[in-house]
Amino acid sequence: MACGVNFSTITQPRPQPCYPSLSLSSSSSPSNSPKSLISQLSLVSNNPCLSLRRDRTLARSRLRAPNFKVLASAKKPEPLKIMISGAPASGKGTQCELITQKYGLVHVSAGDLLRAEIAAGSENGRRAKEFMEKGKLVPNEIVVMMVKERLLQPDSQENGWLLDGYPRSLSQATALKEFGFKPDLFILLEVPEDTLVERVVGRRLDPVTGKIYHLKYSPPETEEIAARLTQRFDDTEEKVKLRLRTHHQNVEAVLSMYTDITVKINGSIYKEDVFAQIDSVLTELLEQRQATSESLAAK
């Protein structure tokens, strides 16, 4: 026994399993199929010290991975970036709720940001509060920085954003552009002035629950609630017309920045019908974006 191996202890090799044929689209020749390669696992020498390990290594070297063509998966479309504008009582707040519920966009309101910053006692909040306590308008640079910081948050970047009622002036729109924020769509809710005046003048607030009622379109449920309703000091016909005039002047200036992406929506109909118009536009925009993404991935 030249190699010192006790052949009496060596068991017979187990029969090789049969492999089903593989229907793979590759460049491998039939002679390199798993079945034919395994059949080659035999002792090629009479030297009993040789093991099957060498043959297995040889077989593995011949079992090359199929030459598959890997297709690039379609890249996830960029999230939506939407601005929405509307006069007081245009129903903008309601439409913002419906949009965010369906599309998952982050709702960003400059007014809400301002109140939150003041409540948190941040640097921007403290500066804004100083102006408000003096009865002055908060400077654009403070509000723009608040909006900028919110739009750069991870949730806004990942899910997209809905900027509510901002920018309100050309200078604000210009500042956002300089920071690199460009919307995909600018939604403008259009409602006749006489309808807006009627909506505002009839509006009432329940100081207990914070719920908004309208004497004509959404009256209070009970006499008790009706008795405690209050009206905002500026919800009068004279003051609302002044606010509307200011709004129209500002929005015209803002629209000059977004002429090519502005969509005007009839906001004088039922809220469900208003949303149906907006929904149709957003759905079409997403479909176009998805088609573009898939087309690029296929190249």
CSV table of C-alpha atoms in Angstrom, one decimal, residues 62 76 202 260 283:
chain,number,residue,atom,x,y,z
A,62,ARG,CA,-16.6,24.4,-16.4
A,76,LYS,CA,-38.6,55.6,-8.9
A,202,GLY,CA,-71.4,84.4,6.4
A,260,ASP,CA,-45.8,77.5,-18.1
A,283,THR,CA,-52.7,61.7,-12.0
